[in-house]
CSV table of C-alpha atoms in Angstrom, one decimal:
chain,number,residue,atom,x,y,z
Q,1,MET,CA,-10.4,14.5,-16.9
Q,2,ASP,CA,-7.5,13.2,-18.4
Q,3,THR,CA,-4.3,13.0,-16.1
Q,4,GLY,CA,-1.9,11.1,-18.2
Q,5,SER,CA,-2.9,7.8,-16.1
Q,6,LYS,CA,-4.8,4.5,-17.5
Q,7,PHE,CA,-7.0,4.5,-14.4
Q,8,ASP,CA,-11.0,5.0,-15.5
Q,9,LEU,CA,-11.8,8.1,-13.5
Q,10,GLU,CA,-15.5,8.7,-14.0
Q,11,PRO,CA,-17.2,6.9,-10.3
Q,12,ASN,CA,-19.9,6.0,-11.9
Q,13,LEU,CA,-17.7,2.9,-14.2
Q,14,LEU,CA,-15.7,2.6,-11.5
Q,15,ALA,CA,-18.7,1.6,-8.7
Q,16,SER,CA,-19.4,-1.3,-11.2
Q,17,THR,CA,-16.3,-2.7,-12.0
Q,18,PRO,CA,-14.1,-4.2,-10.5
Q,19,LEU,CA,-10.7,-3.0,-9.2
Q,20,GLY,CA,-8.5,-2.3,-12.0
Q,21,SER,CA,-4.7,-1.1,-13.3
Q,22,PRO,CA,-3.2,1.6,-14.7
Q,23,PHE,CA,-1.0,-1.2,-16.1
Q,24,MET,CA,-3.3,-3.6,-18.0
Q,25,MET,CA,-3.0,-3.9,-21.7
Q,26,LEU,CA,-5.0,-4.9,-24.8
Q,27,ARG,CA,-2.9,-7.8,-26.2
Q,28,PRO,CA,-3.4,-6.9,-30.8
Q,29,GLN,CA,-5.7,-9.6,-32.8
Q,30,SER,CA,-3.3,-12.1,-34.5
Q,31,GLU,CA,-2.3,-11.0,-37.9
Q,32,SER,CA,-2.1,-14.2,-39.0
Q,33,PRO,CA,-5.0,-16.5,-39.8
Q,34,PHE,CA,-2.8,-19.6,-39.6
Q,35,GLU,CA,-2.1,-19.1,-35.4
Q,36,THR,CA,-2.5,-22.3,-33.6
Q,37,GLN,CA,-5.0,-22.4,-30.9
Q,38,HIS,CA,-1.9,-23.6,-28.8
Q,39,GLN,CA,-0.3,-19.7,-29.5
Q,40,ILE,CA,-4.0,-19.0,-28.8
Q,41,ASN,CA,-4.2,-20.5,-25.8
Q,42,MET,CA,-0.7,-18.9,-24.2
Q,43,ASN,CA,-1.0,-15.9,-25.5
Q,44,GLN,CA,-4.8,-15.7,-22.7
Q,45,GLU,CA,-2.8,-17.2,-20.2
Q,46,GLU,CA,-0.1,-14.7,-20.0
Q,47,ASP,CA,-2.6,-12.0,-20.2
Q,48,GLU,CA,-4.1,-13.8,-17.8
Q,49,LYS,CA,-1.3,-13.8,-15.7
Q,50,GLU,CA,-0.2,-9.7,-16.4
Q,51,ASP,CA,-3.7,-9.1,-15.3
Q,52,LYS,CA,-3.2,-10.7,-12.3
Q,53,ASP,CA,0.3,-8.9,-11.4
Q,54,ASP,CA,-1.3,-5.8,-12.0
Q,55,ASN,CA,-4.4,-6.3,-10.6
Q,56,GLU,CA,-2.9,-7.1,-7.5
Q,57,GLU,CA,-0.3,-3.8,-7.6
Q,58,GLY,CA,-3.8,-1.7,-7.4
Q,59,GLU,CA,-4.7,-3.1,-4.5
Q,60,THR,CA,-1.7,-2.7,-2.6
Q,61,VAL,CA,-1.2,0.8,-3.1
Q,62,ILE,CA,-5.1,1.7,-3.0
Q,63,VAL,CA,-5.4,-0.6,0.9
Q,64,THR,CA,-1.8,1.4,1.7
Q,65,GLY,CA,-3.9,4.4,1.6
Q,66,GLY,CA,-5.4,3.2,5.0
Q,67,HIS,CA,-1.8,5.1,5.6
Q,68,THR,CA,-3.7,8.4,5.8
Q,69,VAL,CA,-4.9,7.7,9.3
Q,70,GLY,CA,-2.6,6.5,11.9
Q,71,VAL,CA,0.6,7.3,13.5
Q,72,ALA,CA,4.4,5.1,13.4
Q,73,HIS,CA,6.2,5.2,16.0
Q,74,CYS,CA,9.9,7.0,15.6
Q,75,ARG,CA,12.3,4.0,15.0
Q,76,ALA,CA,9.9,3.1,12.3
Q,77,PHE,CA,11.2,5.9,9.9
Q,78,GLN,CA,14.4,6.6,12.3
Q,79,ASP,CA,17.3,6.3,9.8
Q,80,ARG,CA,15.2,8.1,7.1
Q,81,LEU,CA,16.1,11.2,9.0
Q,82,TYR,CA,19.2,10.5,10.3
Q,83,ASN,CA,20.7,7.3,9.2
Q,84,PHE,CA,19.5,6.1,5.9
Q,85,GLN,CA,20.9,2.5,4.5
Q,86,ASN,CA,24.4,3.1,6.8
Q,87,THR,CA,25.2,6.8,4.7
Q,88,GLY,CA,25.1,8.8,8.3
Q,89,LYS,CA,23.0,10.9,5.7
Q,90,PRO,CA,18.8,11.7,6.0
Q,91,ASP,CA,17.0,9.3,3.1
Q,92,PRO,CA,17.5,12.2,0.2
Q,93,SER,CA,13.4,10.6,-1.3
Q,94,MET,CA,12.2,12.9,1.4
Q,95,SER,CA,11.4,16.6,1.2
Q,96,SER,CA,13.5,18.4,3.5
Q,97,SER,CA,11.0,20.1,5.0
Q,98,LEU,CA,9.3,17.0,6.2
Q,99,LEU,CA,12.9,15.9,7.5
Q,100,ILE,CA,12.8,19.1,9.6
Q,101,SER,CA,9.1,18.6,10.9
Q,102,LEU,CA,10.0,14.8,11.7
Q,103,ARG,CA,13.2,15.4,13.3
Q,104,LYS,CA,11.5,18.2,15.9
Q,105,ILE,CA,9.6,14.6,17.0
Q,106,CYS,CA,12.1,12.4,16.6
Q,107,PRO,CA,14.9,13.5,17.9
Q,108,PRO,CA,18.2,11.3,17.1
Q,109,SER,CA,18.5,9.8,21.1
Q,110,GLY,CA,14.9,7.3,19.9
Q,111,ASN,CA,12.9,7.1,22.2
Q,112,SER,CA,10.2,4.6,21.7
Q,113,THR,CA,7.2,6.0,22.4
Q,114,LEU,CA,7.3,8.9,20.4
Q,115,THR,CA,5.1,8.7,17.3
Q,116,ALA,CA,4.4,11.1,14.0
Q,117,PHE,CA,1.3,11.1,12.1
Q,118,LEU,CA,1.8,9.3,8.6
Q,119,ASP,CA,-0.1,11.5,6.7
Q,120,GLN,CA,1.7,15.2,7.7
Q,121,THR,CA,-0.9,16.7,5.8
Q,122,PRO,CA,-1.7,20.0,8.2
Q,123,GLY,CA,-5.5,18.8,9.5
Q,124,SER,CA,-5.6,15.8,7.9
Q,125,GLY,CA,-3.5,13.5,9.8
Q,126,ASP,CA,-6.8,11.9,11.4
Q,127,VAL,CA,-9.3,12.3,8.5
Q,128,MET,CA,-9.7,8.9,6.0
Q,129,ASP,CA,-9.0,11.2,2.7
Q,130,ASN,CA,-7.1,11.2,-0.4
Q,131,ALA,CA,-4.5,13.6,0.9
Q,132,PHE,CA,-2.0,10.9,1.5
Q,133,TYR,CA,-1.2,9.9,-1.7
Q,134,GLN,CA,-0.7,14.1,-2.4
Q,135,ALA,CA,1.5,13.8,-0.2
Q,136,ILE,CA,3.8,11.0,-1.5
Q,137,LEU,CA,4.1,12.8,-4.8
Q,138,LYS,CA,6.0,15.6,-3.2
Q,139,HIS,CA,7.8,13.6,-1.3
Q,140,ASN,CA,6.2,14.2,2.1
Q,141,ALA,CA,5.9,10.4,2.8
Q,142,VAL,CA,6.9,9.2,6.3
Q,143,LEU,CA,7.7,5.2,6.0
Q,144,ARG,CA,10.1,4.6,3.4
Q,145,PHE,CA,7.9,1.8,1.4
Q,146,ASP,CA,4.9,4.4,1.4
Q,147,GLN,CA,7.5,7.0,-0.6
Q,148,LEU,CA,8.5,3.6,-3.2
Q,149,LEU,CA,5.1,3.8,-3.9
Q,150,ALA,CA,5.4,7.3,-5.5
Q,151,THR,CA,8.5,6.9,-7.8
Q,152,ASP,CA,7.8,3.1,-8.9
Q,153,PRO,CA,7.3,2.6,-12.5
Q,154,ARG,CA,4.2,-0.4,-11.9
Q,155,THR,CA,2.8,2.3,-9.4
Q,156,GLU,CA,2.7,5.9,-10.2
Q,157,GLY,CA,0.0,6.3,-12.2
Q,158,ILE,CA,-2.0,5.0,-10.0
Q,159,VAL,CA,-1.3,7.2,-7.2
Q,160,LYS,CA,-1.6,10.3,-9.3
Q,161,THR,CA,-5.0,8.8,-10.0
Q,162,LEU,CA,-5.5,8.7,-6.4
Q,163,ALA,CA,-4.6,11.1,-5.4
Q,164,THR,CA,-6.6,13.9,-8.3
Q,165,CYS,CA,-9.6,11.7,-7.7
Q,166,PRO,CA,-11.5,11.6,-4.5
Q,167,SER,CA,-14.3,9.6,-5.0
Q,168,THR,CA,-12.1,7.1,-6.7
Q,169,PHE,CA,-10.2,6.5,-3.9
Q,170,SER,CA,-12.8,6.2,-1.8
Q,171,THR,CA,-15.3,3.8,-3.8
Q,172,LYS,CA,-11.9,1.6,-4.5
Q,173,PHE,CA,-10.6,1.4,-0.5
Q,174,GLY,CA,-13.9,0.6,0.2
Q,175,GLU,CA,-13.9,-2.4,-2.5
Q,176,ALA,CA,-10.2,-3.4,-1.5
Q,177,MET,CA,-11.9,-3.5,2.2
Q,178,VAL,CA,-14.6,-5.8,1.6
Q,179,LYS,CA,-12.5,-7.9,-0.6
Q,180,MET,CA,-10.1,-8.7,2.3
Q,181,CYS,CA,-12.7,-9.1,4.6
Q,182,ARG,CA,-13.4,-12.7,2.5
Q,183,ILE,CA,-9.9,-13.5,2.8
Q,184,GLY,CA,-10.7,-15.7,5.9
Q,185,VAL,CA,-10.6,-14.1,9.1
Q,186,LEU,CA,-10.4,-15.9,12.4
Q,187,THR,CA,-13.6,-15.8,14.4
Q,188,ASP,CA,-14.6,-16.2,18.1
Q,189,THR,CA,-12.2,-18.7,19.6
Q,190,GLN,CA,-10.7,-19.1,16.3
Q,191,GLY,CA,-8.8,-15.7,16.4
Q,192,GLU,CA,-8.4,-12.0,18.5
Q,193,ILE,CA,-7.8,-8.8,18.0
Q,194,ARG,CA,-4.6,-8.0,19.1
Q,195,LYS,CA,-4.0,-5.1,21.4
Q,196,SER,CA,-0.3,-4.8,19.6
Q,197,CYS,CA,0.3,-6.0,16.0
Q,198,ARG,CA,3.6,-7.2,17.2
Q,199,ALA,CA,2.4,-9.7,19.2
Q,200,VAL,CA,-0.3,-12.5,20.6
Q,201,ASN,CA,-2.7,-10.6,23.8
Q,202,LYS,CA,-2.0,-11.6,26.7
Q,203,ALA,CA,-3.9,-13.8,27.6
Q,204,THR,CA,-3.7,-15.3,24.6
Q,205,ARG,CA,-0.4,-16.6,25.5
Q,206,LYS,CA,-1.0,-18.4,28.4
Q,207,LEU,CA,-3.5,-20.1,26.9
Q,208,VAL,CA,-0.8,-21.5,24.6
Q,209,GLU,CA,1.6,-21.6,27.4
Q,210,VAL,CA,-0.7,-23.8,29.3
Q,211,ASP,CA,-1.6,-26.0,26.4
Q,212,VAL,CA,1.7,-27.0,25.6
Q,213,GLY,CA,2.7,-27.7,28.8
Q,214,VAL,CA,5.2,-24.3,29.2
Q,215,ASP,CA,4.5,-22.8,33.0
Q,216,ALA,CA,2.2,-19.7,32.2
Q,217,ASP,CA,4.7,-17.2,34.6
């Protein structure tokens, strides 16, 4: 199946190859027999840097696919609904249907406890699938960052590929999660699973305050 992307869609190949990128380019062989070794080394270094950058972009798109489940508080995207970049108008990149839907959930008053599914595809807000990518291609992204992935020329091709091939998303998302586990996660007493990603847990905060000589109360 040809989707117009350079991202390999063959599931069997994807399962046995590193995370790819639609931006990887092959440098043609030298047309001159007198190209110096220095020039060859320089070309190789440039290719390696380009491949590394492209690979990181691909991984960013794939990891962001985790937004296919979960919610965001209204305050995280309220400006897109009512006053985008202080224009007094909604974000023009958001579809009118999504705008109407989110305004029903998030009134201008800004109730901080209200939330909306990051994947607004009906029946898909709590399902791990590739519907998230299909949604942002239709300008139905709740978050501005997610929408930019579908319009930026560096990542648009990857989004289109993941939107049309569920098996590619499943395989690549799993590989990305395994890779993240190797980053150096703090375990045991070195770290914690936060109840809120914005702050350390209360018990941990008290221990830190006591350790540095601050009144825990």
